[in-house]
């Protein structure tokens, strides 16, 4: 009998409300090793909240969450119960998160931004952390910026440093929350190029994005969310050719000048 592959990420029947506003309504998501899943949809559809629940920045009202078969949250008596802090700390090491607004430490050099957590959190030798950080900066086209500070970089360069910093922790899964929304159009391309290269290297990624053409090219699967539901899910071709009225309306608005 063939062994069933353990999903890298599994979320089931997730619900989340803020006061009386129900933001996520019974969402399930499974992501396998090497898959690139993009989440698209209008503002307020719940995309970023889903990502924040997946990365333990928000707590779910209902639902289960696991990484590589390790449970971060289970259902007990109709409520979500989270694992103990030590177990959650271990689970958090399996993923990285790149925000739309970079979140670099302004008083650290680029190199120190990359090596700080590997040395102090993961207790890796400094020489090893520095060598790996320099290799990542090389990969991002930023090898000459190791001694620069964030304020000396363009937004696109800062976001590439943020991606390198997330990769420095060797995550199994990488999340992106609208990684280009804070960037000028000309800087967006350089960040998307890096993400595309990671996809080609089979990095497991979940990307919340409003870049439709990019999502179409880079994703194995796309989820279209609206009003807290996954309305359409499937391959890029399936989603973009869907006759669902809501996604047609959404894509039509994006194409207007």
XYZ file of C-alpha atoms in Angstrom, residues 67 69 125 174 187 225 236:
7
model
C 2.496 21.506 9.777
C 1.744 16.273 10.574
C 27.683 28.969 14.525
C 7.307 30.370 3.003
C 10.392 47.672 -8.138
C -11.718 34.230 -1.785
C -4.633 28.924 -12.700
